[in-house]
PDB file of C-alpha atoms in Angstrom:
ATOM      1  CA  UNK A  16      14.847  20.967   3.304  1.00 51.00           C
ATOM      2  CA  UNK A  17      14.946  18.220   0.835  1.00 61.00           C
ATOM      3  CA  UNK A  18      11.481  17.383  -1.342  1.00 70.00           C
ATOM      4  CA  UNK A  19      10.311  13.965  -1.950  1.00 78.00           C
ATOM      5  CA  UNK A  20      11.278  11.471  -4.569  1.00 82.00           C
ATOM      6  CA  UNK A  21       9.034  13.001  -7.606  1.00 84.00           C
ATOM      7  CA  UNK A  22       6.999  10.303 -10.011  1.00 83.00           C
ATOM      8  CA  UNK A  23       5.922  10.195 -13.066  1.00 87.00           C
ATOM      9  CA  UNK A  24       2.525   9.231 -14.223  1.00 87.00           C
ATOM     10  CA  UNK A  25       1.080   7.330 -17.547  1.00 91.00           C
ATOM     11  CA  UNK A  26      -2.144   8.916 -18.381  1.00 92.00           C
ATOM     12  CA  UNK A  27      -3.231   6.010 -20.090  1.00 93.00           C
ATOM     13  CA  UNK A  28      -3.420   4.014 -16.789  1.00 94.00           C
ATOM     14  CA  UNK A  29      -6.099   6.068 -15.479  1.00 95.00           C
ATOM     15  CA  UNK A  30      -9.011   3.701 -15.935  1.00 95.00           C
ATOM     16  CA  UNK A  31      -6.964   1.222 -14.241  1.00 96.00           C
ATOM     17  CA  UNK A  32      -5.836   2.673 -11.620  1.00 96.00           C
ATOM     18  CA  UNK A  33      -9.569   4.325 -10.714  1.00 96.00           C
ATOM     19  CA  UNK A  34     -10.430   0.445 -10.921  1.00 96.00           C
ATOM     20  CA  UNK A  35      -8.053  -0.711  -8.433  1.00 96.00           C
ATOM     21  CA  UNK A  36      -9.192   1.651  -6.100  1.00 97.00           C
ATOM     22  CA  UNK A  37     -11.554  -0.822  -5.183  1.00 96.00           C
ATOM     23  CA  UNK A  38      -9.451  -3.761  -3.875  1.00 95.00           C
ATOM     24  CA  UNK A  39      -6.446  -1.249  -2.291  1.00 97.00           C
ATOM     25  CA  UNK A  40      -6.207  -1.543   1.451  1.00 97.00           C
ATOM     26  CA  UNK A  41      -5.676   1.507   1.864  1.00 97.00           C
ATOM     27  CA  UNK A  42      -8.556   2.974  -0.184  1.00 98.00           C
ATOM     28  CA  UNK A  43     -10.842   0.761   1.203  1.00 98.00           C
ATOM     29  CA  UNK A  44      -9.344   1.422   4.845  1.00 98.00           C
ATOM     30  CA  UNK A  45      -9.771   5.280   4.569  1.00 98.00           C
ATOM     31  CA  UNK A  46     -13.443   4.529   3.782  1.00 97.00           C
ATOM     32  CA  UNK A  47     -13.970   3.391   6.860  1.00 97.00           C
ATOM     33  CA  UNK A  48     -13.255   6.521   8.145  1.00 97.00           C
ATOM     34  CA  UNK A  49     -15.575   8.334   5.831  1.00 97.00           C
ATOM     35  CA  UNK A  50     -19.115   8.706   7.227  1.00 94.00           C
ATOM     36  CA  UNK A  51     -19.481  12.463   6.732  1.00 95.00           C
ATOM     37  CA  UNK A  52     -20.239  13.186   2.648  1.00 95.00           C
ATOM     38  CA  UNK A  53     -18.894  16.665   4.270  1.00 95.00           C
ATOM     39  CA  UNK A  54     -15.682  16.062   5.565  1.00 97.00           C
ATOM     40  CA  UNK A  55     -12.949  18.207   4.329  1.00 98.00           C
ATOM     41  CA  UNK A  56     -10.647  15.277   2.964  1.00 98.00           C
ATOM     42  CA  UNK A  57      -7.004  15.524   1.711  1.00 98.00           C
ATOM     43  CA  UNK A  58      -4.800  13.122  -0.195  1.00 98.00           C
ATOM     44  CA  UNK A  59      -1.455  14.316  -0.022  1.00 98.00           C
ATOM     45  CA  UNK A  60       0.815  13.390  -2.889  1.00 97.00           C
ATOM     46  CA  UNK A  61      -2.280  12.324  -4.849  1.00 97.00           C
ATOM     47  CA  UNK A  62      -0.079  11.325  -7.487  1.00 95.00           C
ATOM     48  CA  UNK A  63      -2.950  11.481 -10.637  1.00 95.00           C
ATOM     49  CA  UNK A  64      -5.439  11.820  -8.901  1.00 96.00           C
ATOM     50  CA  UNK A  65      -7.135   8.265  -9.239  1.00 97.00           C
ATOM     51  CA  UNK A  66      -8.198   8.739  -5.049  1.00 98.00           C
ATOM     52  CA  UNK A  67      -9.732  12.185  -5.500  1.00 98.00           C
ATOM     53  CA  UNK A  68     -11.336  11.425  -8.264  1.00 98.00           C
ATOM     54  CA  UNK A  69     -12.864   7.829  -6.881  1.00 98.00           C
ATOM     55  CA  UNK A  70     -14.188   9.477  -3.758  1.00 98.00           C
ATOM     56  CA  UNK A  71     -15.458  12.630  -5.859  1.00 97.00           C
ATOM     57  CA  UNK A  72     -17.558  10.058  -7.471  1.00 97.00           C
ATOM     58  CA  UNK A  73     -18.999   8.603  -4.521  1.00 96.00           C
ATOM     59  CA  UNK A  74     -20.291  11.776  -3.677  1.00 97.00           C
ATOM     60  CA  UNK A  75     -17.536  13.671  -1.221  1.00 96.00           C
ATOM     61  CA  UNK A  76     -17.313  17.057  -2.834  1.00 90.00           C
ATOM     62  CA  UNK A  77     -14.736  18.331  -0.052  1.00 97.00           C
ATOM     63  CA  UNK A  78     -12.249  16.485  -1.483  1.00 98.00           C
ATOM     64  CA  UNK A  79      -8.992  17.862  -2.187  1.00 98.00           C
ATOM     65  CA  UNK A  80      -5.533  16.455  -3.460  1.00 98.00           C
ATOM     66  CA  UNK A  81      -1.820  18.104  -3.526  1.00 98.00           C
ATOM     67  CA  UNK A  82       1.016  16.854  -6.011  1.00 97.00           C
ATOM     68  CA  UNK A  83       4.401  17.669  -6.505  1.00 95.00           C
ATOM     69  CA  UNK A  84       4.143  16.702  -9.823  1.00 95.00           C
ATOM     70  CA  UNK A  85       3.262  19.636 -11.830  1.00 95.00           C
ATOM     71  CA  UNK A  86       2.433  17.264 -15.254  1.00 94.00           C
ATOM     72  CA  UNK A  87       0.283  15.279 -13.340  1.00 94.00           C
ATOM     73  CA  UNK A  88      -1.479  17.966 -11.850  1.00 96.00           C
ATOM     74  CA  UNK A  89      -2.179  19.720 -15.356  1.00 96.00           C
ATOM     75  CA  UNK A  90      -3.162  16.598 -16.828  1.00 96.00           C
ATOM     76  CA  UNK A  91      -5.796  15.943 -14.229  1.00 95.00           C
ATOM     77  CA  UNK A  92      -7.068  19.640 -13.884  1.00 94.00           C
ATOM     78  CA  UNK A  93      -7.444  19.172 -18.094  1.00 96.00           C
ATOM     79  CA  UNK A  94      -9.590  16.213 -18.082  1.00 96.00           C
ATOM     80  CA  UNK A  95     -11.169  16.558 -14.869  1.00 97.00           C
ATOM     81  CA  UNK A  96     -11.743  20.054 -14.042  1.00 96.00           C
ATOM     82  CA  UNK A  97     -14.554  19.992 -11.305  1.00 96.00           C
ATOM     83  CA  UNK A  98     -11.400  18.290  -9.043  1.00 97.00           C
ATOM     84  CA  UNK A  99      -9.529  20.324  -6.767  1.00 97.00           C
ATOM     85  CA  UNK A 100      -5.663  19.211  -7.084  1.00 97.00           C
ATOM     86  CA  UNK A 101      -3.164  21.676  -6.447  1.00 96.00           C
ATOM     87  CA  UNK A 102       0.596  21.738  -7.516  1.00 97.00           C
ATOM     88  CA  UNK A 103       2.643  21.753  -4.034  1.00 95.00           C
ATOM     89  CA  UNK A 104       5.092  19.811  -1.884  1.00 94.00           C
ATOM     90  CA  UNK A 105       3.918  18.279   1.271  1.00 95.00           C
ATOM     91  CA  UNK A 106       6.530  20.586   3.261  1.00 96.00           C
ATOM     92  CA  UNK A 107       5.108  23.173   2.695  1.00 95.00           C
ATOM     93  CA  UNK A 108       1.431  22.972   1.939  1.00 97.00           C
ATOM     94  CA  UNK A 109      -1.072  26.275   1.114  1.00 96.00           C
ATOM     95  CA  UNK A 110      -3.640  25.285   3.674  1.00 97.00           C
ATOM     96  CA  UNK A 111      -4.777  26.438   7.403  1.00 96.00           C
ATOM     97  CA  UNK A 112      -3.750  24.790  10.187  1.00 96.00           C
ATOM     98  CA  UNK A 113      -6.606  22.595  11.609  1.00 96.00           C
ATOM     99  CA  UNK A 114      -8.009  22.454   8.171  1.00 97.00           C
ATOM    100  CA  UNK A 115      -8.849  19.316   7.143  1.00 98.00           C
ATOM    101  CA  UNK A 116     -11.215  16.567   8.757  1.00 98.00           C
ATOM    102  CA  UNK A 117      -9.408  13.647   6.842  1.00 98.00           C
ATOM    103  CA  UNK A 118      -5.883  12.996   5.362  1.00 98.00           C
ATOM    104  CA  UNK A 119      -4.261  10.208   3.554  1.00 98.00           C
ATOM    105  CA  UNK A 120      -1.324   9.878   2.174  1.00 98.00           C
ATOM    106  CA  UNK A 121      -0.734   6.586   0.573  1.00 98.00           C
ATOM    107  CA  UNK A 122       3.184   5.497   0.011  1.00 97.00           C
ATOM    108  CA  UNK A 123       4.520   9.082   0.148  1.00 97.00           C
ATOM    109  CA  UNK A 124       6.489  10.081   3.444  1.00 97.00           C
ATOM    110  CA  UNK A 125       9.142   7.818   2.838  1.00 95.00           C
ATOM    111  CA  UNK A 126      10.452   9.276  -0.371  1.00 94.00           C
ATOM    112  CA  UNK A 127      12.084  11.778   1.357  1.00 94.00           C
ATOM    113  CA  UNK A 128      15.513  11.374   2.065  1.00 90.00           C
ATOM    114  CA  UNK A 129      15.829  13.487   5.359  1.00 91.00           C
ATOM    115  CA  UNK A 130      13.076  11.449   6.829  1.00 92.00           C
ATOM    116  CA  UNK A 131       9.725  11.022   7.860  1.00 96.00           C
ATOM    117  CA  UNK A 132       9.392  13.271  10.572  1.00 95.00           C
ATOM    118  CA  UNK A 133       8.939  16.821   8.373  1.00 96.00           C
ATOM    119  CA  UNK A 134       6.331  15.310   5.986  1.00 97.00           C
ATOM    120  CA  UNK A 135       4.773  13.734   9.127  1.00 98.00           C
ATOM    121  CA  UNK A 136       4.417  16.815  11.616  1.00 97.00           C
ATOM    122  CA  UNK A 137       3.314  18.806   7.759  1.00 97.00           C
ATOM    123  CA  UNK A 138       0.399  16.820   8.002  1.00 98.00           C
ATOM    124  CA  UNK A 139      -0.658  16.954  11.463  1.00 98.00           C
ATOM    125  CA  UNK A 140      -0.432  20.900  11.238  1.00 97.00           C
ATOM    126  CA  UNK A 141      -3.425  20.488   8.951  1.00 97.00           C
ATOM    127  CA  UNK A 142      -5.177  18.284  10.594  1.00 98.00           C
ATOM    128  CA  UNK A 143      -8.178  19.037  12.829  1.00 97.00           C
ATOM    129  CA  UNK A 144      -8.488  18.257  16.763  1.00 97.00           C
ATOM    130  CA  UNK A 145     -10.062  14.803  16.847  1.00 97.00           C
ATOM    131  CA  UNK A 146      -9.438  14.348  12.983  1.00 97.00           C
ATOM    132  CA  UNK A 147      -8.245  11.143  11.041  1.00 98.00           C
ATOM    133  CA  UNK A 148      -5.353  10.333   9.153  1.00 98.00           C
ATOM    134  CA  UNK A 149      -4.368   7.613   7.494  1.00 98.00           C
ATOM    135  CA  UNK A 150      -0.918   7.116   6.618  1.00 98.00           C
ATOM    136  CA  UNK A 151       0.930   3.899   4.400  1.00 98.00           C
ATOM    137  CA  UNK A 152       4.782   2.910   4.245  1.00 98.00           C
ATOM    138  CA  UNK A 153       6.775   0.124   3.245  1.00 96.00           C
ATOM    139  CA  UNK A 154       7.170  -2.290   5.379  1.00 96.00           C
ATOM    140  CA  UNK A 155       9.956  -4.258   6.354  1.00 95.00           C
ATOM    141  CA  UNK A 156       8.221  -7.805   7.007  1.00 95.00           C
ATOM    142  CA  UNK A 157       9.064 -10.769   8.171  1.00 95.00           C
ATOM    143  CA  UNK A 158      10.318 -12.380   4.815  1.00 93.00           C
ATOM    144  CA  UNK A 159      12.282  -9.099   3.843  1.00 92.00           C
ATOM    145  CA  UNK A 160      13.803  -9.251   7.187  1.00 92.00           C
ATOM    146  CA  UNK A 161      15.018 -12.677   5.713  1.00 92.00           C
ATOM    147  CA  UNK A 162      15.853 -11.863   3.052  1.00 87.00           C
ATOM    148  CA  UNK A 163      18.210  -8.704   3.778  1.00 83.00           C
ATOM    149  CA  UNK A 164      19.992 -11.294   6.077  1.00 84.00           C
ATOM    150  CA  UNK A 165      20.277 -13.814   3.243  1.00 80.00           C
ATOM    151  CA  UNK A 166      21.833 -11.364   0.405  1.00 75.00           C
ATOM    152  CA  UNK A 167      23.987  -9.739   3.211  1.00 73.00           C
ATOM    153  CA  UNK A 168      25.299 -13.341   3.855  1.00 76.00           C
ATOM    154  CA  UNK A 169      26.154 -14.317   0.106  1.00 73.00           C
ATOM    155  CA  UNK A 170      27.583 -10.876  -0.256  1.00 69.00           C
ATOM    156  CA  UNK A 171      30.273 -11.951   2.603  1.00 69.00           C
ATOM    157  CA  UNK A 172      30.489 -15.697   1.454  1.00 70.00           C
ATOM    158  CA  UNK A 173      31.029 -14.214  -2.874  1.00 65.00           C
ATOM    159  CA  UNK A 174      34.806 -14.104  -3.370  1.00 66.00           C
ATOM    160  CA  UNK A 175      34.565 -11.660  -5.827  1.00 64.00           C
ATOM    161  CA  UNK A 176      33.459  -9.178  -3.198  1.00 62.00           C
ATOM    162  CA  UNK A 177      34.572 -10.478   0.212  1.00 63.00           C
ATOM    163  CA  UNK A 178      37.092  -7.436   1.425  1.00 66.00           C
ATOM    164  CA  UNK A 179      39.462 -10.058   3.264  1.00 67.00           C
ATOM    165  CA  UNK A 180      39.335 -12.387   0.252  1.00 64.00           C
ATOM    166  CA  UNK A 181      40.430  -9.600  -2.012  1.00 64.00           C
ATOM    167  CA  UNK A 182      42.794  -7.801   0.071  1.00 70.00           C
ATOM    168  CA  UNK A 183      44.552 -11.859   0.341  1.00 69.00           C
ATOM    169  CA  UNK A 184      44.698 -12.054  -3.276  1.00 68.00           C
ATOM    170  CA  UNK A 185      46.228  -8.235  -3.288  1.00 72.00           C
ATOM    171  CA  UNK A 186      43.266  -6.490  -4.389  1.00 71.00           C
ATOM    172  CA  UNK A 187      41.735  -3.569  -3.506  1.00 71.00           C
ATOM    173  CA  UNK A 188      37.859  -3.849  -1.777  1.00 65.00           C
ATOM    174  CA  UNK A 189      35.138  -2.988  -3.565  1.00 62.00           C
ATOM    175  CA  UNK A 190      33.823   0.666  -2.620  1.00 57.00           C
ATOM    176  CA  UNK A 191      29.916   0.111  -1.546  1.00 53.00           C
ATOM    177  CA  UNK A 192      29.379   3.116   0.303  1.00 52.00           C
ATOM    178  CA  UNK A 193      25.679   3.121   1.616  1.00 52.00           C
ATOM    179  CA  UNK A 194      23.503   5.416   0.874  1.00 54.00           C
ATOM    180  CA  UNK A 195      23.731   8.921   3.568  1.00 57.00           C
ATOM    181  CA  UNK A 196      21.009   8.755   6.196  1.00 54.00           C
ATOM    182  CA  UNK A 197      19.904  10.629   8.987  1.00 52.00           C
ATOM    183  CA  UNK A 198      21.267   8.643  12.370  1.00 46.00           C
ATOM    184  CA  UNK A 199      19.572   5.866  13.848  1.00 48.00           C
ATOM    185  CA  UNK A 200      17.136   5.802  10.584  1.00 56.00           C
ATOM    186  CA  UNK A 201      15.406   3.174   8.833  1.00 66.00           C
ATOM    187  CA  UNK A 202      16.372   0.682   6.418  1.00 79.00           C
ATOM    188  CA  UNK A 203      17.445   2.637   2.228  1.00 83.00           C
ATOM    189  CA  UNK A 204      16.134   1.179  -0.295  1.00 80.00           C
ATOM    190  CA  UNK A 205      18.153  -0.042  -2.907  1.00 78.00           C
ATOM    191  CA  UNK A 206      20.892   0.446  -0.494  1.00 70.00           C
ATOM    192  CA  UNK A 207      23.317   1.647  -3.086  1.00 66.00           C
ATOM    193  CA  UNK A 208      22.440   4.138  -5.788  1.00 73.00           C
ATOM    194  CA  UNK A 209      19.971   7.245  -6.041  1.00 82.00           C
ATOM    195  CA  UNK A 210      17.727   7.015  -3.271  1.00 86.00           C
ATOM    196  CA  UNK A 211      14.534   5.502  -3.635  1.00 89.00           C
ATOM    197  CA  UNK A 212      12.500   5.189  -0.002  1.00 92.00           C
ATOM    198  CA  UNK A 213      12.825   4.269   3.103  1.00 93.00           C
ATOM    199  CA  UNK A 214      11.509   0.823   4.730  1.00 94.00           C
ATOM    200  CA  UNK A 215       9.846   0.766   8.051  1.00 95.00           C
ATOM    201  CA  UNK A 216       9.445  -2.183  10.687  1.00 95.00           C
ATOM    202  CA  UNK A 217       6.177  -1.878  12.928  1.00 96.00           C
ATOM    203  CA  UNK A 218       8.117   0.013  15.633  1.00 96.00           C
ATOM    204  CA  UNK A 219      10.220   1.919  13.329  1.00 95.00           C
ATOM    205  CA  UNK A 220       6.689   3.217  11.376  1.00 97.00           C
ATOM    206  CA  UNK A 221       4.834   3.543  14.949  1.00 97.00           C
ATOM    207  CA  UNK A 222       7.621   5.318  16.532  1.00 96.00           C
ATOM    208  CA  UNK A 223       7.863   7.857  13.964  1.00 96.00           C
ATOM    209  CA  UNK A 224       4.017   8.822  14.219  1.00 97.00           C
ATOM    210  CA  UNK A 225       4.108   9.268  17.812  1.00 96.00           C
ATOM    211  CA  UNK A 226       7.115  11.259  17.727  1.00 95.00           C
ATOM    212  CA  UNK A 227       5.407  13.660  15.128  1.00 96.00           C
ATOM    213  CA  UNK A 228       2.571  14.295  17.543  1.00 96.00           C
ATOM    214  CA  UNK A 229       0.075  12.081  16.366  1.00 97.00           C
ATOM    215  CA  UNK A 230      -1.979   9.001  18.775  1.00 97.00           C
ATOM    216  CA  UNK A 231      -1.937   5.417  16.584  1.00 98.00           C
ATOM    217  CA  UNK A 232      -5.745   4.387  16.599  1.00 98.00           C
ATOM    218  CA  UNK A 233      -5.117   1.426  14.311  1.00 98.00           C
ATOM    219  CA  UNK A 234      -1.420  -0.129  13.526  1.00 98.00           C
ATOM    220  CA  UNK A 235      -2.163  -2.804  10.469  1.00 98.00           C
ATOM    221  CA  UNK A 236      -0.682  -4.823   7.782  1.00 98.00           C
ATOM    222  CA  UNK A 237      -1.943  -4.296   4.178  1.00 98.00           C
ATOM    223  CA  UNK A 238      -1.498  -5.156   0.516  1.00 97.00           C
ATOM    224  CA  UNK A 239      -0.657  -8.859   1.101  1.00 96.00           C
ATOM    225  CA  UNK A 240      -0.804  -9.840  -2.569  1.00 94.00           C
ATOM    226  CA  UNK A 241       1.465  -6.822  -3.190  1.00 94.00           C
ATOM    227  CA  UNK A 242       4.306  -8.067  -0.675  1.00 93.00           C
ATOM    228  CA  UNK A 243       4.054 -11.439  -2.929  1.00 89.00           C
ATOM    229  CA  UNK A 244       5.035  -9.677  -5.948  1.00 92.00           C
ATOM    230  CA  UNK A 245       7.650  -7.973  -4.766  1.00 90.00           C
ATOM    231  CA  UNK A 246       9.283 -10.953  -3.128  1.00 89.00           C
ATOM    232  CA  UNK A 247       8.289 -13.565  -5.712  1.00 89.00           C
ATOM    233  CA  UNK A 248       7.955 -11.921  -8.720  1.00 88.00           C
ATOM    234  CA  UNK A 249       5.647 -13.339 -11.836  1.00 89.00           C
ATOM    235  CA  UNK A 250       6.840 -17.173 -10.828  1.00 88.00           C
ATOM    236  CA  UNK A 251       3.613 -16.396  -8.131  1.00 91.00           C
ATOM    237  CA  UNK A 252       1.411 -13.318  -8.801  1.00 93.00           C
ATOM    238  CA  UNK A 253       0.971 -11.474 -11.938  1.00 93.00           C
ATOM    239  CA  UNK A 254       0.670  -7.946 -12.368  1.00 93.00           C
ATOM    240  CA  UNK A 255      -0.877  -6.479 -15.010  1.00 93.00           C
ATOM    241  CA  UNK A 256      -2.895  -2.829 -15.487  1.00 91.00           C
ATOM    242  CA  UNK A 257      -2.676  -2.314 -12.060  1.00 92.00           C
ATOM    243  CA  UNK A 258      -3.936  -5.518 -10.692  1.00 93.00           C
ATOM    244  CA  UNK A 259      -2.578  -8.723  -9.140  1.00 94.00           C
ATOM    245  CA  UNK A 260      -3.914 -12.150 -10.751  1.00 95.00           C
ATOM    246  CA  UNK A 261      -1.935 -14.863  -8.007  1.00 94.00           C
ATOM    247  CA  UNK A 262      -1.378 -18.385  -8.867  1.00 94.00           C
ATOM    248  CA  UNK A 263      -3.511 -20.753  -6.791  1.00 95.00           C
ATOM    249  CA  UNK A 264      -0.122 -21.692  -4.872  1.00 94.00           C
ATOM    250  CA  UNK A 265      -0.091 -17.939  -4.183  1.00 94.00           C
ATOM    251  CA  UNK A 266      -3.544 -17.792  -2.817  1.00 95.00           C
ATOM    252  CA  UNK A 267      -3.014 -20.757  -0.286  1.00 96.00           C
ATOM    253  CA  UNK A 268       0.155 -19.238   0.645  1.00 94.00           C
ATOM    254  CA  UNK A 269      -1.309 -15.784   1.397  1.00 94.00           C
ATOM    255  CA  UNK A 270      -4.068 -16.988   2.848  1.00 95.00           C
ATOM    256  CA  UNK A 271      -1.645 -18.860   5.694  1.00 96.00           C
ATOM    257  CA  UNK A 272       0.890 -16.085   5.676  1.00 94.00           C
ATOM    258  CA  UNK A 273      -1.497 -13.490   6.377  1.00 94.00           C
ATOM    259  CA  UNK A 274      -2.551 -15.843   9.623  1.00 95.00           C
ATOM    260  CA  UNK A 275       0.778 -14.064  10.971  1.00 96.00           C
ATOM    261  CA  UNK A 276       1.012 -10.329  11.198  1.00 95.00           C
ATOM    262  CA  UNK A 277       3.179  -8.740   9.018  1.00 97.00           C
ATOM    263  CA  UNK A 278       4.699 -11.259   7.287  1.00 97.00           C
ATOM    264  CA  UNK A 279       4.740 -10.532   3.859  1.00 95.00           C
ATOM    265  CA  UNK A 280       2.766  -7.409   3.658  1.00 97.00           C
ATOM    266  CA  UNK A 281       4.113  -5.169   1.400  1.00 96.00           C
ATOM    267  CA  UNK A 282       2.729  -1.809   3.070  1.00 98.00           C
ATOM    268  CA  UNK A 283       2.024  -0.547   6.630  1.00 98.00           C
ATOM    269  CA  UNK A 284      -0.837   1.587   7.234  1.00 98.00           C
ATOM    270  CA  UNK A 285      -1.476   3.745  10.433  1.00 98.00           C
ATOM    271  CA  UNK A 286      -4.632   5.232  11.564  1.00 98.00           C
ATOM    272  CA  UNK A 287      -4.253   8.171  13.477  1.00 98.00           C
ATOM    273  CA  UNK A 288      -5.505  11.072  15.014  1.00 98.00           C
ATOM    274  CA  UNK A 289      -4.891  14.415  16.625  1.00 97.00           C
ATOM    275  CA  UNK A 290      -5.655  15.703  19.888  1.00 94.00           C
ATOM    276  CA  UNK A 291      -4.340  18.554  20.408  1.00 82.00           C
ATOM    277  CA  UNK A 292      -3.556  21.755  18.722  1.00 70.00           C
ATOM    278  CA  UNK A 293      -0.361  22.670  16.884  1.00 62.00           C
ATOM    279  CA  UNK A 294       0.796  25.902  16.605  1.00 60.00           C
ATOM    280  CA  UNK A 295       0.202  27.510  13.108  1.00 50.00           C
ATOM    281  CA  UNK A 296       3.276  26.975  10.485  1.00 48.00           C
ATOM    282  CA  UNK A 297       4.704  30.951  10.385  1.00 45.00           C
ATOM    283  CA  UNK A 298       4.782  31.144   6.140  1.00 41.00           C
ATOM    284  CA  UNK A 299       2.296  32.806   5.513  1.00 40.00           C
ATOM    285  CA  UNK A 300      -1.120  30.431   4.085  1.00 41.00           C
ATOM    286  CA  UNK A 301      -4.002  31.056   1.855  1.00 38.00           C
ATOM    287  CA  UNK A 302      -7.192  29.592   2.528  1.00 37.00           C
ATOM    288  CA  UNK A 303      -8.546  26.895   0.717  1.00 38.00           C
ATOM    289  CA  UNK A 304     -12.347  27.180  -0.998  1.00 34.00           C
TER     290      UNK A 304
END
């Protein structure tokens, strides 16, 4: 079974990124979620651990993150010891089932090529009865929707490229062979090239969480000003150490957009919750302090 995508982290962007843990949607989202100071709480693919270590320091000492990174994770456990982070892939995680009170997992399931649905049901084996997880993907919005049609149509319309064009003119097509997928799967992005991560519509995302066992408590758009960079670029929003400064055309325009759901969000996020048991994963697990 096929890991995720594995990133690489700059150290140096630590500061920053603990700073923008305070205007992410998803960050701030989770906290609603977090009454109990208690709660046994896991970010899976914690990525440097700028989530563990902001909720750490507000106080929730059951806090616990997993990375596949190994660098990452040696970095972190050097400067921060007193944070529990272990080295692991999501498949295959060292914890009990029914573990954990709380899970996030913030832009991570769709980095794997087979699919969401193993990193999905991974988590919801870990999961308590009744517990919360909240789960983030890229979305495929309104304005990407548009866009994919728009670049499909100036592919067709570009002589250079259009197969019927060529093969008039006695050439040979150009070989674009998308990227493998599982069937019936979501969008690939880039299309062509090492894969990168999938892209979700609503039902797409939705459908995938209920098919892993899970009941959708909340179904939102998020990181609006995110979705403007990616579409846009720096003629609208600027992004610098790990935060967006928008244009004041940008803020009037996300301010309307956002009037329509998932327009130009750039992420999905799902809350969810478990309600009934799953049967314990068969590898053998150690328990978790």
């Amino acid at each position: 079974m096929a890991k995720s995508v594995e990133f690489t982290w700059n150290p140096d962007d630590f500061t920053a990124l603990i700073r923008s843990c305070l205007v992410d949607d998803g960050v701030q989202l989770a906290m609603q979620y977090l009454p109990d100071k208690n709660y046994r709480i896991l970010e899976a693919g914690c990525g440097i651990g700028r989530v563990v270590k902001y909720l750490h320091d507000q106080g929730y000492q059951s806090v616990q993150g997993i990375e596949l990174n190994e660098a990452a994770v040696r970095w972190v456990k050097g400067k921060f010891p007193e944070l529990n982070i272990t080295t692991g892939d999501l498949l295959n995680m060292p914890y009990e089932s029914e573990y954990f009170d709380v899970l996030m997992s913030f832009g991570v399931v769709e980095h794997f090529q087979d699919g969401l649905d193993a990193p999905l049901k991974s988590l919801l084996r870990v999961l308590k009865v009744g517990g919360i997880a909240i789960v983030t993907v890229p979305s495929v919005n309104t304005l990407r929707k548009i866009s994919y049609a728009w670049n499909r149509l100036k592919e067709r319309m570009d002589p250079r490229r259009n197969t019927l064009i060529r093969r008039a003119f006695g050439k040979r097509p150009i070989s674009q062979s998308p990227q493998k997928r599982p069937p019936d799967l979501y969008r690939v992005f880039p299309e062509h090239g090492p894969f990168f991560e999938y892209r979700l519509t609503r039902k797409e995302f939705e459908s995938c969480c209920q098919k892993a066992g899970f009941k959708i408590l909340r179904s939102v758009p998020i990181s609006h000003l995110d979705g403007f960079y990616h579409q846009f670029g720096p003629r609208l929003i600027r992004f610098e150490n790990w935060a967006f400064t928008p244009t004041r055309t940008a803020k009037a325009l996300n301010a309307i957009f956002k009037l329509i759901p998932f327009f130009h969000n750039h992420m999905h996020a799902c809350v969810l919750t478990k309600t009934s048991y799953s049967k314990p994963n068969p590898i053998p697990l150690r328990m978790q302090p």
